[in-house]
Amino acid sequence: MNYKWYIKLALSVLSGVLLALPWYAHGFVFLVFFALIPLFSLSEISLREGKRNAFGRGILLFYPAFFVFNLITTYWIAYCTVPGAAAAVILNALLQTLTFSAWHACRKQVKNGALQVVMLIAFWISFEYLHLNWDLTWPWLNLGNVFAYTPDIVQWYSVTGTAGGTVWIILLNFLFSGLIGQIQQHNRKRITQYAIALAAAYLIPGGLSMGLFFHEDAPIERDTPIEAVIVQQNTDPWEEEYRLTNTQEIQRVLDVAKPYLNEKTNLVITPESAIAHTIDMEALRNRTFMEGDSRFEGFSLLDSVTVVYPNLNFVLGLSTVSISDHKTSPVAQECNPGQFMEFFNTAGFYNHDGLVSHYHKSRLVPGVEKMPFPKIFGFLEKAIIELGGSNSSLGKDTAQRTFAFDVNGREMRIGTAICYESVYGELVAKFVRDGANILAVITNDSWWDDSPGHRQHFEMSRLRAIETRRYVLRAANGGFSGVIDPLGRVLAKTKYNERTAIQTIVSAQSGETFYVKHGDYLARIAVVLTVLGLLFTLWEALIKGRKPKVRE
């Protein structure tokens, strides 16, 4: 039976809508367990038609689904950059389509249903792993992130990370698809088998997870309390951020924070780029700047606060530059003859001793903070959007560094993920491997206005808390800021577009989860399975090609 093109298009678009709706906090998350079923049907229809070039035909069939999925979930990027939004939607949809089409083409050779399931899981997780690690990195829509709104059912992310969620979603889609097929065939025995498999696949991980999430005596350490103030300074990034001086920015931070400070306060967490104008980090560290320099004079305000509160430490969102007489990295720019500058998006750790430590953002936003594949697209370097005092690619750190501070004679450490980095589970886990007892996320989500973007970003921090079993202190410029406990429960949260602060006491946590120790091990296994799957498919194609055709 040949289906009309508009029926195929409708199935594809339906799948895109079902994939997109769970990314909104309206109770739609269960739809993700059915979202791939229309695509499975399209794949089956296409293979039954028996036409050649299954891969190419798959691209035409599946691209509408992934385009709709990306458009509905991430259209808000256009609030910051319309070309960036178009590129993200079009290219990410294409990459997802290529992945699904590759699996569709392999189905033509591999008839075993169980192998087909394993291959799609392996292909998709391998694609997501690529998106976590290459120059065009964009893991925002990795399927496991969809449960950020429902952390109660994914407490097992402390073992698997979000890749476990991707396995769960694809497996349940296959099981539901199989159940529907058996119902259509009125096969009672197989219906029972699929129903039991579905119940086990959903209820065992989901039920055990909810039991932990709602348990009053959840395994959270309470020994060492850390008192912190989280600042939401609410500076308009378009109209104010680069018009205010650094001194005015620091004064705004202190105006918000001071009412909540006391002699026991250990930390003040400020948002990304809270001090927006570029600072020579070595000049600040060594106090070699000129007196009256407007970029630095505001730090005397911080010094006056640390005199009153000597135990106080600031985590500062900074834009910094390193100046050298030689080219220290590929992104260093020769601004004057014999003078090279490398710019960074930085978290600085500041106390009564001044700037004592720093961490440069290491996972940069493609097209905004770095030029992907610079050997190919380096000529477009100057087209990078200026969001931080530089219109060139930023430098980055080589490791996830934590900041040490004292709490009642005990050394504690805080790991600070900067904005986009909070989407990367393994990266955040590295802070814990470096000794972080608590985590901070500093971000400037105001670029996206009051859109789903900043809401999705806040919720993803809940997954990082689960994976690492650490408290997360989240400081956003415009909203939302908040406190998240090691089970992903939101303990405090600001309103959007509000100038305020949160005073909180959280507990230092020790130990490492299985995920912290081993990172994205499921993804690495998936890469191996993908290679084996492709080799097996090639072998099957060669074997079938050698079989003699039987003449009638």
Coordinates of C-alpha atoms in Angstrom, one line a residue:
M1 CA 0.0 0.0 0.0
N2 CA 1.4 3.4 -1.0
Y3 CA 0.7 6.3 1.3
K4 CA 0.1 9.8 0.0
W5 CA 2.9 12.3 0.6
Y6 CA 0.8 14.5 2.9
I7 CA 0.1 11.5 5.2
K8 CA 3.8 10.9 5.5
L9 CA 4.4 14.6 6.2
A10 CA 1.7 14.6 8.8
L11 CA 3.3 11.6 10.6
S12 CA 6.6 13.3 10.5
V13 CA 5.3 16.6 11.9
L14 CA 3.3 14.8 14.5
S15 CA 6.5 13.2 15.8
G16 CA 8.2 16.6 15.9
V17 CA 5.3 18.0 18.0
L18 CA 5.4 15.0 20.4
L19 CA 9.1 15.4 20.8
A20 CA 8.9 19.2 21.5
L21 CA 6.0 19.4 24.0
P22 CA 7.8 17.6 26.9
W23 CA 10.3 20.4 26.9
Y24 CA 7.7 22.7 28.4
A25 CA 6.7 22.6 32.1
H26 CA 3.1 21.7 31.6
G27 CA 3.0 18.0 32.4
F28 CA 3.6 16.8 28.9
V29 CA 6.8 14.8 29.6
F30 CA 5.0 11.4 29.2
L31 CA 4.6 12.2 25.5
V32 CA 8.3 11.6 24.9
F33 CA 7.7 7.9 25.3
F34 CA 5.4 7.9 22.2
A35 CA 7.2 10.6 20.1
L36 CA 9.2 8.3 17.9
I37 CA 6.4 5.9 17.0
P38 CA 5.2 8.0 14.0
L39 CA 8.8 7.9 12.7
F40 CA 9.0 4.1 13.2
S41 CA 5.8 3.9 11.2
L42 CA 7.3 6.0 8.4
S43 CA 10.4 3.9 8.4
E44 CA 8.3 0.7 8.0
I45 CA 6.2 2.3 5.3
S46 CA 9.2 3.4 3.3
L47 CA 10.9 0.0 3.6
R48 CA 7.8 -1.8 2.5
E49 CA 7.6 0.4 -0.6
G50 CA 10.9 -1.2 -1.6
K51 CA 12.4 1.9 -3.2
R52 CA 16.2 2.3 -3.5
N53 CA 18.4 4.7 -1.6
A54 CA 16.8 4.2 1.8
F55 CA 19.2 6.7 3.4
G56 CA 18.3 9.6 1.0
R57 CA 14.6 8.9 1.2
G58 CA 14.9 8.8 5.0
I59 CA 16.2 12.3 5.0
L60 CA 13.2 13.6 3.1
L61 CA 10.8 11.6 5.4
F62 CA 12.3 12.5 8.8
Y63 CA 13.6 16.0 8.4
P64 CA 10.2 17.7 9.0
A65 CA 10.0 15.9 12.3
F66 CA 13.3 17.1 13.6
F67 CA 12.9 20.6 12.1
V68 CA 9.6 21.0 14.0
F69 CA 11.2 19.6 17.2
N70 CA 14.1 22.1 17.1
L71 CA 11.9 25.0 16.1
I72 CA 9.4 24.6 18.9
T73 CA 12.0 24.0 21.6
T74 CA 14.7 26.5 20.7
Y75 CA 13.1 29.3 18.7
W76 CA 14.0 31.6 21.6
I77 CA 17.7 31.7 20.5
A78 CA 16.4 34.4 18.0
Y79 CA 15.9 36.8 20.9
C80 CA 19.7 37.0 21.0
T81 CA 20.7 36.2 17.4
V82 CA 18.4 35.5 14.5
P83 CA 21.1 34.0 12.3
G84 CA 22.3 31.8 15.2
A85 CA 18.7 30.6 15.8
A86 CA 18.3 29.7 12.1
A87 CA 21.6 27.9 12.1
A88 CA 20.9 26.0 15.3
V89 CA 17.4 24.8 14.2
I90 CA 18.3 23.9 10.6
L91 CA 21.7 22.3 11.3
N92 CA 20.7 20.4 14.4
A93 CA 17.6 19.1 12.7
L94 CA 19.8 17.9 9.8
L95 CA 22.2 16.1 12.1
Q96 CA 19.4 14.4 13.9
T97 CA 17.8 13.4 10.6
L98 CA 21.1 12.0 9.3
T99 CA 21.4 9.9 12.5
F100 CA 17.8 8.5 12.2
S101 CA 18.2 8.0 8.4
A102 CA 21.4 6.0 8.9
W103 CA 19.5 3.7 11.3
H104 CA 16.6 3.5 8.8
A105 CA 19.0 2.5 6.0
C106 CA 20.6 -0.2 8.3
R107 CA 17.1 -1.6 9.0
K108 CA 16.9 -2.6 5.3
Q109 CA 19.8 -5.1 5.9
V110 CA 19.3 -6.0 9.6
K111 CA 15.9 -7.7 10.1
N112 CA 16.3 -8.8 13.8
G113 CA 14.1 -6.5 15.9
A114 CA 16.3 -6.6 19.0
L115 CA 19.3 -5.6 17.0
Q116 CA 17.4 -2.7 15.4
V117 CA 16.6 -1.4 18.9
V118 CA 20.2 -1.7 20.0
M119 CA 21.4 0.0 16.9
L120 CA 19.1 3.0 17.2
I121 CA 20.1 3.5 20.8
A122 CA 23.8 3.2 19.9
F123 CA 23.5 5.5 16.9
W124 CA 21.5 8.2 18.8
I125 CA 23.7 8.2 21.9
S126 CA 26.8 8.3 19.7
F127 CA 25.4 11.4 18.0
E128 CA 24.7 13.0 21.3
Y129 CA 28.2 12.2 22.4
L130 CA 29.5 13.9 19.3
H131 CA 27.4 16.9 20.2
L132 CA 29.0 17.1 23.6
N133 CA 32.6 17.1 22.3
W134 CA 33.0 18.6 18.8
D135 CA 33.4 22.2 17.6
L136 CA 29.7 22.6 16.7
T137 CA 28.7 21.4 20.2
W138 CA 25.0 21.8 20.9
P139 CA 23.7 19.1 23.4
W140 CA 20.8 21.2 24.6
L141 CA 18.3 18.8 23.0
N142 CA 20.0 15.6 23.9
L143 CA 17.0 13.5 24.8
G144 CA 17.9 12.7 28.4
N145 CA 17.7 16.4 29.2
V146 CA 13.9 16.3 28.8
F147 CA 13.5 15.0 32.3
A148 CA 14.9 18.2 33.8
Y149 CA 11.3 19.2 34.7
T150 CA 10.7 15.8 36.4
P151 CA 13.8 14.9 38.4
D152 CA 11.7 12.7 40.6
I153 CA 11.7 9.9 38.0
V154 CA 15.5 10.1 37.1
Q155 CA 17.4 9.8 40.3
W156 CA 19.3 7.0 38.6
Y157 CA 21.1 9.7 36.6
S158 CA 23.7 9.6 39.4
V159 CA 24.7 6.3 37.8
T160 CA 24.0 6.8 34.1
G161 CA 24.0 10.5 33.4
T162 CA 21.5 11.8 30.8
A163 CA 22.5 9.1 28.3
G164 CA 20.6 6.7 30.5
G165 CA 17.5 8.8 29.8
T166 CA 18.1 8.6 26.1
V167 CA 18.2 4.8 26.4
W168 CA 15.0 4.8 28.4
I169 CA 13.1 7.0 25.9
I170 CA 14.1 5.0 22.9
L171 CA 13.4 1.6 24.6
L172 CA 10.0 2.6 25.8
N173 CA 9.1 4.0 22.3
F174 CA 10.0 0.6 20.8
L175 CA 8.0 -1.2 23.4
F176 CA 4.9 1.0 23.0
S177 CA 5.2 0.7 19.2
G178 CA 5.4 -3.1 19.6
L179 CA 2.4 -3.2 21.9
I180 CA 0.3 -1.2 19.4
G181 CA 1.3 -3.5 16.6
Q182 CA 0.3 -6.6 18.6
I183 CA -3.0 -5.0 19.6
Q184 CA -3.7 -4.4 15.9
Q185 CA -2.9 -8.1 15.2
H186 CA -5.0 -9.3 18.2
N187 CA -2.1 -11.4 19.5
R188 CA -3.0 -11.8 23.1
K189 CA 0.1 -13.7 24.1
R190 CA 2.4 -11.0 22.6
I191 CA 0.2 -8.2 24.0
T192 CA 0.7 -9.6 27.5
Q193 CA 4.5 -9.9 27.0
Y194 CA 4.8 -6.4 25.7
A195 CA 2.6 -5.1 28.6
I196 CA 4.8 -6.8 31.2
A197 CA 8.0 -5.5 29.5
L198 CA 6.6 -2.0 29.4
A199 CA 5.5 -2.0 33.0
A200 CA 8.9 -3.3 34.1
A201 CA 10.9 -0.8 31.9
Y202 CA 8.9 2.2 33.2
L203 CA 8.0 1.3 36.8
I204 CA 11.3 -0.2 38.0
P205 CA 13.5 2.8 37.3
G206 CA 10.8 5.4 37.8
G207 CA 9.3 3.9 40.9
L208 CA 12.7 3.4 42.7
S209 CA 13.6 7.0 41.7
M210 CA 10.4 8.5 43.1
G211 CA 10.9 6.5 46.3
L212 CA 14.3 8.2 46.8
F213 CA 13.1 11.7 45.7
F214 CA 10.2 11.8 48.2
H215 CA 12.0 10.0 51.1
E216 CA 12.4 12.3 54.1
D217 CA 15.7 10.6 55.1
A218 CA 17.3 10.9 51.7
P219 CA 21.1 10.4 51.8
I220 CA 22.2 14.0 52.1
E221 CA 25.1 14.9 54.4
R222 CA 24.4 17.6 56.9
D223 CA 27.8 17.9 58.7
T224 CA 29.3 21.2 57.4
P225 CA 26.9 24.1 56.8
I226 CA 28.0 26.7 54.2
E227 CA 26.2 30.0 54.3
A228 CA 25.9 31.8 50.9
V229 CA 24.3 34.7 49.3
I230 CA 23.2 34.4 45.6
V231 CA 23.0 37.7 43.8
Q232 CA 20.5 38.4 40.9
Q233 CA 21.6 41.9 39.9
N234 CA 19.1 42.2 37.0
T235 CA 21.3 44.3 34.7
D236 CA 19.8 44.6 31.2
P237 CA 22.5 43.1 28.8
W238 CA 21.3 45.2 25.8
E239 CA 20.9 48.6 27.4
E240 CA 22.9 48.7 30.6
E241 CA 25.6 46.0 30.9
Y242 CA 28.2 47.8 28.8
R243 CA 27.1 51.3 29.6
L244 CA 27.6 51.0 33.3
T245 CA 31.2 51.1 34.6
N246 CA 32.7 48.2 36.5
T247 CA 32.5 50.3 39.6
Q248 CA 28.7 50.8 39.1
E249 CA 28.3 47.1 38.4
I250 CA 30.1 46.2 41.7
Q251 CA 28.1 48.7 43.6
R252 CA 24.9 47.1 42.3
V253 CA 26.1 43.7 43.4
L254 CA 26.9 45.0 46.9
D255 CA 23.6 46.9 47.1
V256 CA 21.8 43.6 46.5
A257 CA 24.0 41.4 48.7
K258 CA 24.7 43.6 51.7
P259 CA 21.3 43.2 53.5
Y260 CA 21.9 39.4 53.6
L261 CA 25.6 39.4 54.8
N262 CA 26.7 38.5 58.3
E263 CA 29.9 37.3 60.0
K264 CA 29.1 33.7 59.1
T265 CA 28.6 34.3 55.4
N266 CA 31.1 32.2 53.4
L267 CA 30.2 32.9 49.8
V268 CA 28.6 35.6 47.6
I269 CA 27.8 34.2 44.2
T270 CA 27.4 36.7 41.3
P271 CA 26.1 36.0 37.8
E272 CA 28.2 35.6 34.6
S273 CA 29.7 38.9 33.4
A274 CA 28.5 40.6 36.6
I275 CA 31.6 42.9 36.1
A276 CA 31.3 43.3 32.3
H277 CA 34.2 45.4 31.1
T278 CA 37.4 43.5 30.3
I279 CA 40.0 43.3 33.1
D280 CA 43.7 42.5 32.8
M281 CA 43.7 39.6 35.2
E282 CA 47.4 39.8 36.1
A283 CA 47.1 43.5 36.8
L284 CA 44.2 42.8 39.2
R285 CA 46.0 39.9 40.8
N286 CA 49.2 41.7 41.3
R287 CA 47.7 45.2 41.9
T288 CA 49.7 46.7 39.2
F289 CA 46.9 48.8 37.6
M290 CA 47.0 52.6 37.5
E291 CA 45.2 54.4 40.3
G292 CA 41.9 55.8 39.0
D293 CA 41.5 53.2 36.3
S294 CA 37.8 52.8 36.0
R295 CA 38.0 49.1 35.2
F296 CA 39.7 48.4 38.6
E297 CA 38.7 51.0 41.1
G298 CA 35.4 49.3 42.0
F299 CA 37.4 46.4 43.6
S300 CA 38.2 48.7 46.5
L301 CA 34.5 48.4 47.3
L302 CA 34.9 44.7 47.6
D303 CA 37.9 45.2 49.8
S304 CA 36.0 47.4 52.2
V305 CA 33.4 44.6 52.6
T306 CA 36.0 41.9 53.2
V307 CA 37.5 44.0 56.0
V308 CA 34.1 43.9 57.8
Y309 CA 33.6 40.2 56.9
P310 CA 37.0 38.6 56.7
N311 CA 35.6 35.1 56.1
L312 CA 33.7 36.3 53.0
N313 CA 34.6 35.0 49.5
F314 CA 33.2 36.3 46.2
V315 CA 32.6 34.2 43.1
L316 CA 32.7 36.9 40.5
G317 CA 31.6 36.7 36.8
L318 CA 34.3 38.5 34.9
S319 CA 35.4 39.3 31.4
T320 CA 39.2 39.1 31.4
V321 CA 42.2 39.4 29.1
S322 CA 45.7 38.0 29.3
I323 CA 48.5 40.1 27.6
S324 CA 51.7 38.7 26.3
D325 CA 54.6 39.5 24.1
H326 CA 54.0 36.4 22.0
K327 CA 51.1 34.4 20.6
T328 CA 50.2 32.1 23.6
S329 CA 47.3 30.3 21.8
P330 CA 45.6 30.1 18.3
V331 CA 43.0 32.6 19.5
A332 CA 45.4 35.2 20.8
Q333 CA 45.1 38.5 18.8
E334 CA 47.9 40.9 18.0
C335 CA 46.3 44.1 19.0
N336 CA 49.6 46.2 18.9
P337 CA 53.0 45.4 17.4
G338 CA 54.5 42.8 19.8
Q339 CA 51.5 42.7 22.0
F340 CA 49.1 39.7 22.0
M341 CA 45.8 39.6 23.8
E342 CA 43.7 36.5 24.7
F343 CA 40.2 37.2 26.1
F344 CA 38.2 34.9 28.5
N345 CA 34.9 34.5 30.1
T346 CA 36.0 34.0 33.7
A347 CA 34.9 33.0 37.2
G348 CA 37.1 34.8 39.7
F349 CA 37.5 33.9 43.4
Y350 CA 38.0 37.1 45.4
N351 CA 38.5 37.7 49.1
H352 CA 40.6 39.7 51.6
D353 CA 43.7 38.6 49.7
G354 CA 42.4 39.9 46.4
L355 CA 41.9 37.7 43.3
V356 CA 43.3 34.4 44.6
S357 CA 42.0 32.0 41.9
H358 CA 40.2 31.8 38.7
Y359 CA 38.6 29.5 36.2
H360 CA 38.1 30.3 32.5
K361 CA 35.0 29.0 30.8
S362 CA 36.2 25.9 28.8
R363 CA 33.0 25.0 26.9
L364 CA 32.4 27.9 24.6
V365 CA 29.2 28.7 22.6
P366 CA 29.8 28.1 18.9
G367 CA 29.4 31.3 16.8
V368 CA 29.2 33.5 19.8
E369 CA 32.3 32.8 21.9
K370 CA 34.3 30.8 19.4
M371 CA 34.5 30.1 15.7
P372 CA 34.0 26.4 15.0
F373 CA 36.6 24.7 12.8
P374 CA 38.8 27.8 12.6
K375 CA 41.0 26.4 9.9
I376 CA 38.0 26.3 7.6
F377 CA 35.9 29.2 8.9
G378 CA 38.6 31.5 10.3
F379 CA 37.8 34.2 7.8
L380 CA 34.5 34.7 9.6
E381 CA 36.2 35.4 12.9
K382 CA 35.2 39.1 13.0
A383 CA 31.6 38.1 12.5
I384 CA 31.4 36.6 16.0
I385 CA 28.8 38.5 18.1
E386 CA 30.3 40.8 20.6
L387 CA 29.0 39.6 24.0
G388 CA 31.8 40.4 26.4
G389 CA 34.1 43.1 25.1
S390 CA 35.7 41.1 22.3
N391 CA 34.6 40.1 18.8
S392 CA 37.1 37.3 18.5
S393 CA 37.1 33.7 19.7
L394 CA 37.7 33.4 23.4
G395 CA 40.4 31.5 25.1
K396 CA 39.5 28.6 27.4
D397 CA 40.7 26.7 30.4
T398 CA 42.4 23.3 30.2
A399 CA 40.7 21.8 33.3
Q400 CA 37.7 22.3 35.6
R401 CA 39.3 24.1 38.6
T402 CA 37.7 24.5 42.0
F403 CA 38.0 27.3 44.5
A404 CA 39.1 26.5 48.1
F405 CA 37.8 28.4 51.1
D406 CA 37.7 27.8 54.9
V407 CA 34.6 26.8 56.9
N408 CA 35.3 26.5 60.6
G409 CA 38.8 25.3 60.0
R410 CA 37.9 22.9 57.3
E411 CA 38.9 23.4 53.6
M412 CA 35.8 23.4 51.3
R413 CA 35.8 23.6 47.6
I414 CA 33.3 25.1 45.1
G415 CA 33.1 24.3 41.4
T416 CA 31.7 26.9 39.2
A417 CA 30.2 26.2 35.8
I418 CA 29.7 29.2 33.6
C419 CA 26.4 29.5 31.7
Y420 CA 26.3 27.0 28.8
E421 CA 28.7 24.6 30.7
S422 CA 25.8 23.6 33.0
V423 CA 24.4 21.5 30.1
Y424 CA 27.5 19.2 30.1
G425 CA 27.2 16.5 32.7
E426 CA 30.7 15.1 32.4
L427 CA 32.2 18.6 32.5
V428 CA 30.4 19.4 35.8
A429 CA 31.3 16.0 37.2
K430 CA 35.0 17.0 36.7
F431 CA 34.6 19.8 39.3
V432 CA 33.6 17.2 41.8
R433 CA 36.5 15.0 40.8
D434 CA 38.7 18.1 41.6
G435 CA 37.2 18.1 45.1
A436 CA 34.1 20.3 44.8
N437 CA 31.8 20.0 47.9
I438 CA 29.2 22.3 46.4
L439 CA 28.6 23.6 42.9
A440 CA 27.7 27.0 41.4
V441 CA 26.2 27.9 38.1
I442 CA 26.8 31.5 37.1
T443 CA 24.9 32.7 34.0
N444 CA 23.4 35.6 32.1
D445 CA 20.1 34.3 30.7
S446 CA 18.7 37.7 30.1
W447 CA 19.9 37.6 26.5
W448 CA 16.9 35.3 25.8
D449 CA 14.2 37.6 27.4
D450 CA 11.3 36.0 29.1
S451 CA 11.3 32.9 26.9
P452 CA 11.4 29.1 27.4
G453 CA 15.2 29.4 27.1
H454 CA 16.0 30.6 30.6
R455 CA 13.4 28.2 32.1
Q456 CA 15.0 25.2 30.3
H457 CA 18.4 26.3 31.4
F458 CA 17.4 26.6 35.0
E459 CA 15.9 23.1 35.1
M460 CA 19.0 21.5 33.6
S461 CA 20.9 22.4 36.7
R462 CA 18.6 20.0 38.6
L463 CA 20.1 17.2 36.5
R464 CA 23.6 18.2 37.4
A465 CA 22.7 18.1 41.1
I466 CA 21.4 14.6 40.7
E467 CA 24.4 13.4 38.7
T468 CA 26.9 14.7 41.2
R469 CA 24.8 14.6 44.5
R470 CA 25.8 18.2 45.2
Y471 CA 23.9 21.3 46.1
V472 CA 23.8 23.8 43.2
L473 CA 23.8 27.5 43.8
R474 CA 22.6 29.2 40.7
A475 CA 23.2 32.9 40.1
A476 CA 21.5 34.3 37.0
N477 CA 21.6 38.0 36.0
G478 CA 17.9 38.2 35.2
G479 CA 16.3 35.0 36.2
F480 CA 16.0 32.4 37.5
S481 CA 18.4 32.1 40.4
G482 CA 18.0 29.4 42.9
V483 CA 19.2 26.7 45.3
I484 CA 18.9 23.1 44.3
D485 CA 19.6 20.2 46.6
P486 CA 21.5 16.9 45.7
L487 CA 18.2 15.2 44.7
G488 CA 17.3 18.0 42.2
R489 CA 14.7 19.6 44.4
V490 CA 14.4 23.4 44.2
L491 CA 14.7 24.8 47.7
A492 CA 14.6 28.5 46.6
K493 CA 14.0 30.4 43.4
T494 CA 13.8 34.0 42.4
K495 CA 11.2 35.6 40.1
Y496 CA 12.2 36.6 36.5
N497 CA 13.5 40.1 36.0
E498 CA 13.8 40.9 39.7
R499 CA 16.8 42.6 41.4
T500 CA 17.2 40.5 44.5
A501 CA 19.3 38.0 46.4
I502 CA 18.9 34.6 48.1
Q503 CA 20.4 33.9 51.5
T504 CA 20.8 30.2 52.0
I505 CA 22.6 27.6 54.1
V506 CA 23.6 24.4 52.3
S507 CA 25.7 21.4 53.4
A508 CA 29.0 20.4 52.0
Q509 CA 28.9 16.9 50.3
S510 CA 31.6 14.4 50.0
G511 CA 32.0 11.2 48.0
E512 CA 31.6 10.6 44.3
T513 CA 28.7 9.0 42.4
F514 CA 29.2 6.3 39.9
Y515 CA 28.6 8.9 37.2
V516 CA 31.2 11.3 38.6
K517 CA 33.8 8.6 38.7
H518 CA 33.1 7.2 35.2
G519 CA 31.5 10.1 33.3
D520 CA 29.8 9.4 29.9
Y521 CA 30.7 5.7 29.9
L522 CA 27.4 4.8 28.2
A523 CA 28.2 7.1 25.3
R524 CA 31.6 5.5 24.9
I525 CA 30.0 2.0 24.8
A526 CA 27.5 3.3 22.3
V527 CA 30.3 4.5 20.0
V528 CA 31.8 1.0 20.0
L529 CA 28.3 -0.5 19.3
T530 CA 27.8 1.9 16.5
V531 CA 31.0 0.9 14.8
L532 CA 30.1 -2.8 15.2
G533 CA 26.5 -2.2 14.0
L534 CA 27.7 -0.4 10.8
L535 CA 30.2 -3.2 10.2
F536 CA 27.5 -5.8 10.7
T537 CA 25.2 -4.0 8.3
L538 CA 27.9 -3.8 5.7
W539 CA 28.6 -7.5 6.1
E540 CA 24.9 -8.4 5.7
A541 CA 24.7 -6.2 2.6
L542 CA 27.7 -8.0 1.1
I543 CA 26.3 -11.4 1.9
K544 CA 23.0 -10.6 0.4
G545 CA 24.7 -9.2 -2.7
R546 CA 26.5 -12.5 -3.3
K547 CA 23.4 -14.7 -3.1
P548 CA 22.4 -15.8 -6.6
K549 CA 19.0 -14.7 -7.8
V550 CA 16.5 -17.5 -8.3
R551 CA 14.9 -17.5 -11.7
E552 CA 11.3 -18.3 -11.9

